[in-house]
Amino acid sequence: MRLAAIDQGTTSTRVLVADDAGGLEIAQALRHAQHYPRAGWVEHDARELLANVAACIEAAGAVDAIGIDNQGESCLAWDAVTGEPLSPVIVWQDNRTKDVIERLRGEGAEALTLARAGLPLDPYFSASKLAWILDELPAARAAHAAGRLRLGTTDAFFLDRLTKRFVTDAATASRTSLMNLETLDWDPELCRLFGVPVECLPEIGPSAGGVIGMAGRIPITASIVDQQAALYGHGCRRPGDAKITFGTGAFALAVTGDRIVRNPAIGLLPTVAWRIAAETVYAVDGGVYDAGSAIEWLGRIGMLNGVDDLQAFDGGPAIERDLVFVPALSGLGCPHWDRSAAGLWLGMSADTTRAQMSQSALEGIALACADVMRAMAAEVTIGDVLSIDGGLSRSPYFAQFLADALGRDIRTRSFDELTSLGCAALAGLALGVELPERAGGDIVYASRDLGRDRWRQRFDQAIGRSRNWR
């Protein structure tokens, strides 16, 4: 039995082929262009993404089922008849709607989004992006007038084009700020608040457990947000199981079972982890906007020669020399939710080296993640060992510093394509296939207390300097 998992992420599309004998192979990986037409705007070409998804399906060869995971909040408009995009994909990082969000917040609308969607007002989520498309793009307005407009996250576009079914899943819909977290339906009041016509949105269905649609002769049996797929891939099933995935951003999730966690005061986001057939599992989510993107930026400005520069550093932590980096290039996520915050270094002197600045950047990302996990631990009993994956997990220095900053052991996996692995495992459920667990090769970094309270205090001071800058 062979399963293909298409991981359509922020910077690339890749396909993992898994089989019930334990085989795992990345059969194709394709990068796509990032477009920045204005400051704060981030876009993808929907046609390019769809072509890469199709190429990955072809590269997988003969498989029994397909799962697709998506970017989450990234969204677009397209024509229901021709299938042609009517907008670019507006990426989750995009903040073009920040003024609209501030106006709604000033009008007291955040109480409604917190009560129904469980989410604060933020350009991160899809609702204000979809409203912007309808407000600003004549082609979208014309399609709406003609009854041909479709609005949705990228998964709905892919499924519509591949299977002719206009659907999304409950986990992805929970990231839009338009779905009622309790009923798992589009909420009419939220749609009215943002000005998104509910009749233009896809049907909400399960994430896995049955056939979602047919891509030619192959059933698509799973469709889910990438971070929720990673949660499943880490083996997180019970309340308190948690992981952090380090990609463009850093995304922490912890399973809460049938409980919807609501504590906006500390910046936590309740979300659907997955809906398998009729059973819904919830999670709590907290994100750092800039993780891998901050490292890529360091490379672009010549601060890094390559990933080898991030493996080890001479001397103790940079923060012990009062050198602090706040990774707020796109603002601050959980627990602050402050898009006005700016990235910064503090504590540089005439003898500060390039290596020390790179070291402090790693530490700043880890300390931001520690803030997220402390917020989660206030609501959920998190296990003693936290599982991490993604690019930064491959840096021994970063993994050890994160363990020390958190006061919690960190586990990295021998096979770190856990988003794809989770997507494949979900796809197998409809066929009664369980992928075998991979044994051996994991590394556990034991936590040490080298001054984490002092680090936290210094980092909090730097966070205070970065806020309200823009």
PDB file of C-alpha atoms in Angstrom, residues 5 16 18 23-24 69 229-230 232-235 413 415-427 435-438:
ATOM      1  CA  ALA A   5       1.415  13.244   0.960  1.00  0.00           C
ATOM      2  CA  LEU A  16       6.394  12.178   0.434  1.00  0.00           C
ATOM      3  CA  ALA A  18       5.082   6.314   2.245  1.00  0.00           C
ATOM      4  CA  GLY A  23       9.370   3.111   3.330  1.00  0.00           C
ATOM      5  CA  LEU A  24       9.539   6.931   3.223  1.00  0.00           C
ATOM      6  CA  ASP A  69      -1.687  19.707   3.577  1.00  0.00           C
ATOM      7  CA  ALA A 229      -0.575  17.589   9.924  1.00  0.00           C
ATOM      8  CA  ALA A 230       2.759  18.047  11.696  1.00  0.00           C
ATOM      9  CA  TYR A 232      -0.326  14.293  13.893  1.00  0.00           C
ATOM     10  CA  GLY A 233       3.050  13.364  12.422  1.00  0.00           C
ATOM     11  CA  HIS A 234       4.745  13.944  15.781  1.00  0.00           C
ATOM     12  CA  GLY A 235       2.451  11.311  17.253  1.00  0.00           C
ATOM     13  CA  ARG A 413      13.532  13.238  15.149  1.00  0.00           C
ATOM     14  CA  PHE A 415      13.113  11.667  10.131  1.00  0.00           C
ATOM     15  CA  ASP A 416      12.051  15.281  10.232  1.00  0.00           C
ATOM     16  CA  GLU A 417       9.532  15.488   7.393  1.00  0.00           C
ATOM     17  CA  LEU A 418       6.835  15.181  10.026  1.00  0.00           C
ATOM     18  CA  THR A 419       4.299  17.425   8.305  1.00  0.00           C
ATOM     19  CA  SER A 420       4.328  15.121   5.293  1.00  0.00           C
ATOM     20  CA  LEU A 421       4.408  12.039   7.522  1.00  0.00           C
ATOM     21  CA  GLY A 422       1.330  13.224   9.426  1.00  0.00           C
ATOM     22  CA  CYS A 423      -0.489  13.987   6.193  1.00  0.00           C
ATOM     23  CA  ALA A 424       0.341  10.499   4.862  1.00  0.00           C
ATOM     24  CA  ALA A 425      -0.799   8.866   8.095  1.00  0.00           C
ATOM     25  CA  LEU A 426      -4.116  10.742   7.926  1.00  0.00           C
ATOM     26  CA  ALA A 427      -4.541   9.749   4.283  1.00  0.00           C
ATOM     27  CA  LEU A 435       2.082   3.547   8.960  1.00  0.00           C
ATOM     28  CA  PRO A 436       4.675   1.787  11.118  1.00  0.00           C
ATOM     29  CA  GLU A 437       6.543   3.870  13.678  1.00  0.00           C
ATOM     30  CA  ARG A 438      10.170   4.635  12.938  1.00  0.00           C
TER      31      ARG A 438
END
